[in-house]
Every structure is written in structure tokens, then in C-alpha cells.
Short mmCIF file of C-alpha atoms in Angstrom, two decimals:
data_model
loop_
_atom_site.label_atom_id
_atom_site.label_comp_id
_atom_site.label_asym_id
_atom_site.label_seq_id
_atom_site.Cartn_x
_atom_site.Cartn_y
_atom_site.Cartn_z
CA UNK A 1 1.17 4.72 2.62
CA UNK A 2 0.52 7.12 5.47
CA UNK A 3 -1.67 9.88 3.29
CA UNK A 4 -4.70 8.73 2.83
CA UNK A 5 -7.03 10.31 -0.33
CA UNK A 6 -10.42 11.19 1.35
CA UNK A 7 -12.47 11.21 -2.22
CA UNK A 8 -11.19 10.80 -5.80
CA UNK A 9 -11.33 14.13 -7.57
CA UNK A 10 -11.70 14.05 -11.53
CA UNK A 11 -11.92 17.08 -14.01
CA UNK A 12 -15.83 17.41 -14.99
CA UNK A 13 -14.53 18.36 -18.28
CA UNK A 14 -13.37 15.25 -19.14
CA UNK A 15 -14.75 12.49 -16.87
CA UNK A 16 -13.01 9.78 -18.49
CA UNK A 17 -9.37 11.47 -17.64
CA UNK A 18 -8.02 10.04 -14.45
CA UNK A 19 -7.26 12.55 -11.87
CA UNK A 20 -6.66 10.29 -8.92
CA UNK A 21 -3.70 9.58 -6.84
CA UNK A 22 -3.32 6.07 -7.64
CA UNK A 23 -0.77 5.45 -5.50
CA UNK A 24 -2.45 6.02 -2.80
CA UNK A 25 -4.98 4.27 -0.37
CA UNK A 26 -8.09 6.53 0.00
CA UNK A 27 -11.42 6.25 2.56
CA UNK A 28 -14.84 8.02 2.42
CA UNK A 29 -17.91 7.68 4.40
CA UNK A 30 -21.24 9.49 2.47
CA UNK A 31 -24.87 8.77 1.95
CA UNK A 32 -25.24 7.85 -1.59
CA UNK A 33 -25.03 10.10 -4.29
CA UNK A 34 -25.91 9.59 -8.22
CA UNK A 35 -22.81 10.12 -10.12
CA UNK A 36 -23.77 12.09 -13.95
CA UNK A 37 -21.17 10.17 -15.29
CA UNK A 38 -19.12 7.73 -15.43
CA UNK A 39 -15.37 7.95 -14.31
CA UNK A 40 -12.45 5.64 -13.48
CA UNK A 41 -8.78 5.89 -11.76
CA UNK A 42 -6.36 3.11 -11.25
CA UNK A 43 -7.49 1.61 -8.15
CA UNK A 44 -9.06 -1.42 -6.69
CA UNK A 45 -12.10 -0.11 -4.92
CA UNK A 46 -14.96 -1.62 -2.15
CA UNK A 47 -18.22 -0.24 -1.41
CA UNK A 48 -19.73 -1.05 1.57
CA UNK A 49 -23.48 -0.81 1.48
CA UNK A 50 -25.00 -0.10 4.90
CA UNK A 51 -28.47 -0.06 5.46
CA UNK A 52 -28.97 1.14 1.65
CA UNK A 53 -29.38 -0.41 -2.08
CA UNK A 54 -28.02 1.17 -4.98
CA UNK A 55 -27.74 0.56 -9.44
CA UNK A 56 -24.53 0.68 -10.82
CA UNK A 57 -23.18 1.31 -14.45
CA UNK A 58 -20.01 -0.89 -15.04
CA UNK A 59 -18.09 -0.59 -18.41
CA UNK A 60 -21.19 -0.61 -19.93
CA UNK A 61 -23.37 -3.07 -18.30
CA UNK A 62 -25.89 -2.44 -15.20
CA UNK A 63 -26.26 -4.34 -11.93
CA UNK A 64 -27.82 -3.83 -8.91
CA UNK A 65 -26.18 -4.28 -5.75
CA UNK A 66 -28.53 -5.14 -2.86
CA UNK A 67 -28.42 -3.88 0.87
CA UNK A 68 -26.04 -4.80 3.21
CA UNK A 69 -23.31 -6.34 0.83
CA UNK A 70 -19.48 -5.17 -0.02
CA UNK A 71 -18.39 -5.16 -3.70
CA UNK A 72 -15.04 -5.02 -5.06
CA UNK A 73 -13.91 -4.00 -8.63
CA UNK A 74 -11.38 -2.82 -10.41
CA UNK A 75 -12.16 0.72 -10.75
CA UNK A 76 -10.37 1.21 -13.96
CA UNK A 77 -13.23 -0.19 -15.89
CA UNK A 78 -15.92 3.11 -16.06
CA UNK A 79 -18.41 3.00 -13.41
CA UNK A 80 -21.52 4.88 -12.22
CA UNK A 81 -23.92 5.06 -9.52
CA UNK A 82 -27.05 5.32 -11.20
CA UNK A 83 -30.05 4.84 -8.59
CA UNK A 84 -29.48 4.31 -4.65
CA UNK A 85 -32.77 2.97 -2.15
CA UNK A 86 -32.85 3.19 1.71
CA UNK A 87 -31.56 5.67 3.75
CA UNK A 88 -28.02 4.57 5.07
CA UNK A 89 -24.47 5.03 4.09
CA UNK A 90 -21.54 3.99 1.78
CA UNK A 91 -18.80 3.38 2.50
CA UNK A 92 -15.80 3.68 -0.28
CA UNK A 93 -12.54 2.46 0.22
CA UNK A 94 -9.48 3.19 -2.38
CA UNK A 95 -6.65 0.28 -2.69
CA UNK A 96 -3.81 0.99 -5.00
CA UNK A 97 -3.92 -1.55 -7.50
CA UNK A 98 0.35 -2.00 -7.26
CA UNK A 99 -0.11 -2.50 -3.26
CA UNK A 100 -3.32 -4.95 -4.00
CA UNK A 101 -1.31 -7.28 -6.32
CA UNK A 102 1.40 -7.58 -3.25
CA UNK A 103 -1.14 -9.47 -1.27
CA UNK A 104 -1.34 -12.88 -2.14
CA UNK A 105 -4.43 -13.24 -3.25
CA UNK A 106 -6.06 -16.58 -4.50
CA UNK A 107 -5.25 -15.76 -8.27
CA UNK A 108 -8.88 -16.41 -9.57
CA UNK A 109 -10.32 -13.83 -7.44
CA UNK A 110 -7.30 -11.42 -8.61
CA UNK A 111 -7.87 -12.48 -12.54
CA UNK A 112 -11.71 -11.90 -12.26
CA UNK A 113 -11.09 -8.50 -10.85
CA UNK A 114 -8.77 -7.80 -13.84
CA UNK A 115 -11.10 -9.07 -16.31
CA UNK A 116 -13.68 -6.33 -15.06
CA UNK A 117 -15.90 -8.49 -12.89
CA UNK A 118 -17.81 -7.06 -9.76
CA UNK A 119 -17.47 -9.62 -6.68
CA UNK A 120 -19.80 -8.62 -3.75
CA UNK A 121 -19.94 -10.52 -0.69
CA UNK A 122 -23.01 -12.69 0.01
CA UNK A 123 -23.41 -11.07 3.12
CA UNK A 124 -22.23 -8.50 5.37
CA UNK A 125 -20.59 -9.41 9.36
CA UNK A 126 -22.38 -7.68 12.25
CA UNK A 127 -18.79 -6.16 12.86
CA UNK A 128 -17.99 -4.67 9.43
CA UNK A 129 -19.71 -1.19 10.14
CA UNK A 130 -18.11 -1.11 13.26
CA UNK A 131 -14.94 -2.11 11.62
CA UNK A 132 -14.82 0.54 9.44
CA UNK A 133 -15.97 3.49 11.90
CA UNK A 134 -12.37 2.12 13.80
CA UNK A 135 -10.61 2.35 10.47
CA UNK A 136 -11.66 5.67 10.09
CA UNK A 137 -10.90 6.99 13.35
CA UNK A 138 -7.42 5.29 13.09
CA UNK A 139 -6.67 7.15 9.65
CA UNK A 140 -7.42 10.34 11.14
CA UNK A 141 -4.94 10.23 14.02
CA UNK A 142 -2.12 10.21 11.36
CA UNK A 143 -0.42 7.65 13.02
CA UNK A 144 1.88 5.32 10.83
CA UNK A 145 1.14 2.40 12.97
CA UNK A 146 -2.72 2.63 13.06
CA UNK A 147 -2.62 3.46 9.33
CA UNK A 148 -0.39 -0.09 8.38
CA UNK A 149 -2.99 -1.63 11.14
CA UNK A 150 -5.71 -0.66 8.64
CA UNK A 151 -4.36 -1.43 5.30
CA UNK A 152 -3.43 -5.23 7.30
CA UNK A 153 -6.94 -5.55 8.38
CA UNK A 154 -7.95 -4.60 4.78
CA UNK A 155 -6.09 -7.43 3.47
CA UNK A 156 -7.44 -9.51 5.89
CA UNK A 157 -11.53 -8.52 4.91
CA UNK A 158 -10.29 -8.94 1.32
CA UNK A 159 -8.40 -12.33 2.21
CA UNK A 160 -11.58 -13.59 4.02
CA UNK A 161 -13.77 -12.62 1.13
CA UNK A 162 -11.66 -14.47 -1.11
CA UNK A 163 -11.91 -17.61 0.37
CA UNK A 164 -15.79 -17.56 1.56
CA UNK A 165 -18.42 -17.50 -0.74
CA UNK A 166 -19.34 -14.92 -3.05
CA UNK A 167 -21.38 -13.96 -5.96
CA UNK A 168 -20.36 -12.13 -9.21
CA UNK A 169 -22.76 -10.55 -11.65
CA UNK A 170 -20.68 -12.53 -14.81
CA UNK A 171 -18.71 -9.78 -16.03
CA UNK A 172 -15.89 -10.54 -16.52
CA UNK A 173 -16.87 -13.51 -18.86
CA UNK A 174 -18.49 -10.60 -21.12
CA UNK A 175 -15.26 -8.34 -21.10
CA UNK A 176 -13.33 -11.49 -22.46
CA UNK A 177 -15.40 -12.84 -25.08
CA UNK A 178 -15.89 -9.12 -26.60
CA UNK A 179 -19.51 -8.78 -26.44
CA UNK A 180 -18.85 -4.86 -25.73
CA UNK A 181 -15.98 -3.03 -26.98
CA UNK A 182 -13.71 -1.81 -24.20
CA UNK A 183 -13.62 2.19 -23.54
CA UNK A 184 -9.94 2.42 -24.06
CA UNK A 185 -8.25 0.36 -26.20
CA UNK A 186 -6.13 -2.29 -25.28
CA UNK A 187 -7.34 -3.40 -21.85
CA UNK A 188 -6.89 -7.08 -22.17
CA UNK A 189 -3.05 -6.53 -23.04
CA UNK A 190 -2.79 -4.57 -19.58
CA UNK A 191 -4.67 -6.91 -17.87
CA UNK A 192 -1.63 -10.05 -19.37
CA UNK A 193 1.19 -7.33 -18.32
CA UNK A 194 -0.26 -6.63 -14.89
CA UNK A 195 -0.89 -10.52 -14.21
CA UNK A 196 3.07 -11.27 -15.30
CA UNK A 197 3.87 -8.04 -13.37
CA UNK A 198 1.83 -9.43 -9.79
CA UNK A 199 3.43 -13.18 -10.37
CA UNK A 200 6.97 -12.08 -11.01
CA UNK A 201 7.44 -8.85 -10.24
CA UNK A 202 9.95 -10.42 -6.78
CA UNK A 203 12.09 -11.79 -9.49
CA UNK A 204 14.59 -10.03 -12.25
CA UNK A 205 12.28 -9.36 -14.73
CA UNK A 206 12.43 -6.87 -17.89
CA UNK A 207 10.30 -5.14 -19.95
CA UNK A 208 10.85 -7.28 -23.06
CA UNK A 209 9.86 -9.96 -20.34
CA UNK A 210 6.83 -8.23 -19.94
CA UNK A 211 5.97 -7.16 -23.39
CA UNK A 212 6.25 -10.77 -24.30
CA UNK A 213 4.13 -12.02 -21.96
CA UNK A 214 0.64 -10.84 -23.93
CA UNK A 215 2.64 -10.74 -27.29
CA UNK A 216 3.32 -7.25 -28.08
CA UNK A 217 6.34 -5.34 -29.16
CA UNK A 218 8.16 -3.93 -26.31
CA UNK A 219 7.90 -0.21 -27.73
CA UNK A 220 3.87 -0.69 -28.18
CA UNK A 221 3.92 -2.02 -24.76
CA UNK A 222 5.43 0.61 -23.10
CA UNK A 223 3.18 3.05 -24.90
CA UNK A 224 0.19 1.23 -24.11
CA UNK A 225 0.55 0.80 -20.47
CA UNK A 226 2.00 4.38 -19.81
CA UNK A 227 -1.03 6.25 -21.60
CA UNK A 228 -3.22 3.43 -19.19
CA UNK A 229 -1.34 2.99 -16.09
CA UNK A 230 0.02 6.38 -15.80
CA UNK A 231 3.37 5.34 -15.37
CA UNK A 232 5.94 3.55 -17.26
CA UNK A 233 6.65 -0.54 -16.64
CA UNK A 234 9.64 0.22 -14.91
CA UNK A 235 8.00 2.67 -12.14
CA UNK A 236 5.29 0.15 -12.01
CA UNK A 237 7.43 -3.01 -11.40
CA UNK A 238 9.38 -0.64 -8.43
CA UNK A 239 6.34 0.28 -6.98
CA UNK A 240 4.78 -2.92 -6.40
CA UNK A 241 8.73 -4.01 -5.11
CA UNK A 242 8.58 -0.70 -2.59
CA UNK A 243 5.21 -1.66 -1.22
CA UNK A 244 6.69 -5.45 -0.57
CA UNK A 245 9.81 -4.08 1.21
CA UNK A 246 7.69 -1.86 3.14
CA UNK A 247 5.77 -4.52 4.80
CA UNK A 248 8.84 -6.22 5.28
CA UNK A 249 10.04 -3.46 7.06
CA UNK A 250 6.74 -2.80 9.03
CA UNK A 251 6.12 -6.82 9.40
CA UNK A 252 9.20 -8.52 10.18
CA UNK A 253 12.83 -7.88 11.78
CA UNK A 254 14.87 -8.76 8.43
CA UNK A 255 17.88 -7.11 7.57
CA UNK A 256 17.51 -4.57 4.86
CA UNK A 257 19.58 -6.70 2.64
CA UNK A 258 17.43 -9.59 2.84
CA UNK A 259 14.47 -7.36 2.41
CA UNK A 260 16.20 -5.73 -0.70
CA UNK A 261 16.75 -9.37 -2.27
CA UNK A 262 12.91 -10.78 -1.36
CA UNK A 263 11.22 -7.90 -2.88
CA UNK A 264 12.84 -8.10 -6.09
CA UNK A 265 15.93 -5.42 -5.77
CA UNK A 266 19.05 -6.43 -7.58
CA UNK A 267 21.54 -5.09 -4.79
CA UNK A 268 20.52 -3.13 -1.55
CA UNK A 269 22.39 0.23 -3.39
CA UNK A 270 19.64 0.16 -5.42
CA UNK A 271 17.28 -0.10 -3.08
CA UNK A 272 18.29 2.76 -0.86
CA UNK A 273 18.63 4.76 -3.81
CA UNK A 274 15.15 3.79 -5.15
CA UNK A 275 13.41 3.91 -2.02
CA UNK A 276 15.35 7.36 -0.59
CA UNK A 277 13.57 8.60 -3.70
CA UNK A 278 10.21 7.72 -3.32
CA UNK A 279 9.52 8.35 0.22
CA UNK A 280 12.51 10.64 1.52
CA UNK A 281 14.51 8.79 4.08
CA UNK A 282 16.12 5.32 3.88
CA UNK A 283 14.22 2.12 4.67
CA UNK A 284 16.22 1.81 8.45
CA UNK A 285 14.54 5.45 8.88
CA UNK A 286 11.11 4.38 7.43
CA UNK A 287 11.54 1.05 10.13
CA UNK A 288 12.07 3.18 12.80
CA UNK A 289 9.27 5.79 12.01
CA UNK A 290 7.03 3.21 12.73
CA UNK A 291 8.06 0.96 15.29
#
């Protein structure tokens, strides 16, 4: 949570193979640059557009963003900046897609971002450069409590988003009625798992649970989303349940056994043991790290 990815990093080679740290939240502040190709990594990513217009390439299809907007897609889907106009600044920000679907989104704006559509904001707030020029300066302190103040406000901007008005550039409708044939195969079936994942993930759940959901076989399912998602159903399901207990750890005063239970942990064992693991100390350390 606390080591932030300043750019995504890919192998020229092979533009198409995901070198990102998907796990992690990222941030970077450039002028605009034209991408030669395409590329994509597992997270859910914003541009902010300040003072600047720019043409993307998205799985496929072109739009143009104009200036002064924020967009938000799932980056998974290949994307390219083609053409940029004006002579300000982006702004790209990096969400993990396993933290994103832990925020409680309205589910229509979460399934269009699934189904490959581009939602950008109808407008920009006076604030939002300033916003993000704080969010910036609090990621480089390396503080644990100004980074979780960031990734809350983040939610927040996305939250407010959500619920205003916004445009979309139709998309996702395109993905889903198979007008274009998807770059890797599969996609809608990981977009069914990930949606059963988000919307039950605090529950038991297994894989056949999730396998079923989108009608697959559980061994082709596993496949499938490993060689997509990088990482097995299992580690998926535990790291969407590690990034609710860790808000619950940051957010609230509950006892680690309650927070074990309302995540989706069978018994609190195997949430120390899980979460000693993944981060190196046990959630009561993690609580007091950053209190």
C-alpha cells in the first residue's frame, strides 16, 4: 500500500506482456508523450488532462479526450496515446484493480469499466490540480498515514464521479456485442469471475464457485485467469480480502477477529498467517505502524 509505482515499465520487446506491479498503486506527473504502441497491465487507471487534449487508441477503437477532463479505464484492455494538443500536463494515476473492487462502487460504473468502457468526467473542479500536486507531495514523504489519506481521497474523486454525471464514448457496448475480437482471448469470462469475485469475495467462496459463475470448468478457469490476471483465483480472492482488512485496520478500532470475519477470513489463524505473509508483520503491527 505504502510503495507507490512512479511509471509502469513494460519490455519493448513485447509490448503486449505485462510488466507492471499490479498490486500496487502508482502516480506520475508528465507532459504528454505519444506512446508507439500499445500496452496494458492489470490496473484501473485515471488521466487527468490539465490544460492539454490528447487521441487515444483503446482495444482497438479511437477517441479523443478533450481538455480539462479525467478518464478512467480499465487498463487491461490495450491502450495508446496517439496525438496530444496544448501545452499542459497529465496526470496518471495507477489503482490496483483487487483494491478498486473493495470500494463500493455503484456496480454500473464498476461493470462498464470491466466491459472496457472509457468514463471521463464532464468536467474538471477548480481544486483537482491542486488536489493532486498535495497527493503527490504526500506520497513522497513516505508516510503511511498521508499515503492511506491519498488512496481515501482517491476513492472519494472516484465515488464523486460515480454518482455525478459523466460521459462514456460507448465502449463497452462494442466489447459485448463482439463487433471486434478481443486481444487475448477470453476477456468476457474474466470480466463474470472478477464481478462474482468483487460481490462475494467477504463471503466463503470457492473456486468451483467461481468457475461456475461464467460457466466454465474449474481447471479452464484457473488457467484462464492465471495466464490473465497474473495470479491464481485463490491469491486473487486473498488479496482483495487483505486490502479490506487493511482499511479496517487503518479505518476503524475493530478487533482483529472481527476484522478477520468481515473481510472474508475463515478464522483469525488464517489471517495472521496470510497477512504475516504478504506484508511481514501481523495486522496489530500493521495498526500500529500507522496510527
Amino acid at each position: 500500500m505504502f510503495e507507490w509505482v512512479e511509471r509502469i515499465s513494460f519490455n519493448e520487446e513485447s509490448p503486449l506482456t505485462v510488466q507492471a506491479q499490479d498490486n500496487k498503486f502508482g502516480f506520475h506527473r508528465k507532459t504528454p508523450e505519444i506512446m508507439e504502441h500499445s500496452h496494458w497491465h492489470g490496473h484501473i487507471e485515471i488521466n487527468y488532462l490539465f490544460d492539454c487534449s490528447a487521441d487515444y487508441l483503446i482495444n482497438g477503437k479511437r477517441i479523443t479526450v478533450p481538455e480539462g477532463r479525467m478518464i478512467i479505464f480499465w487498463a487491461s484492455f490495450p491502450h495508446q496515446m496517439t496525438a496530444s494538443r496544448g501545452e499542459g500536463e497529465i496526470v496518471n494515476i495507477y489503482i490496483p484493480l483487487q483494491a478498486f473492487l473493495t470500494w463500493m462502487l455503484p456496480s454500473s460504473f464498476v461493470s462498464q469499466l470491466l466491459h472496457g468502457e472509457v468514463i471521463v468526467s464532464d468536467s474538471l473542479y477548480s481544486c483537482d490540480q491542486e488536489l493532486t500536486l498535495i497527493w503527490e507531495t504526500d506520497i513522497s514523504s513516505n508516510k503511511p498515514l498521508l499515503a492511506t489519506q491519498v488512496i481515501n481521497e482517491l476513492r472519494g474523486r472516484i465515488r464523486r464521479m460515480a454518482i455525478e454525471d459523466y460521459s462514456t464514448y460507448d465502449l463497452a457496448n462494442k466489447v459485448a456485442t463482439g463487433g471486434d475480437k478481443p486481444v487475448f482471448g477470453g476477456l468476457s469470462h474474466i470480466q463474470s469471475m472478477l464481478r462474482y469475485i468483487a460481490d462475494n469475495y467477504d463471503q466463503k467462496i470457492t473456486i468451483e464457485n467461481v468457475s461456475t459463475s461464467t460457466g466454465l470448468h474449474k481447471n479452464y478457469a484457473m488457467k484462464l485467469f492465471n495466464r490473465v490476471m497474473k495470479v491464481s483465483i485463490k491469491q486473487y480472492i486473498n488479496q482483495l480480502r487483505l486490502q479490506h482488512a487493511q482499511a479496517l485496520l487503518i479505518d476503524t478500532e475493530n478487533p482483529v477477529l472481527n476484522i478477520a470475519l468481515e473481510a472474508g477470513f475463515g478464522s483469525v489463524s488464517r489471517f495472521y498467517d496470510i497477512f504475516q505473509r504478504e506484508f511481514g508483520m501481523s495486522p496489530l503491527e500493521f495498526r500500529r505502524k500507522v496510527s
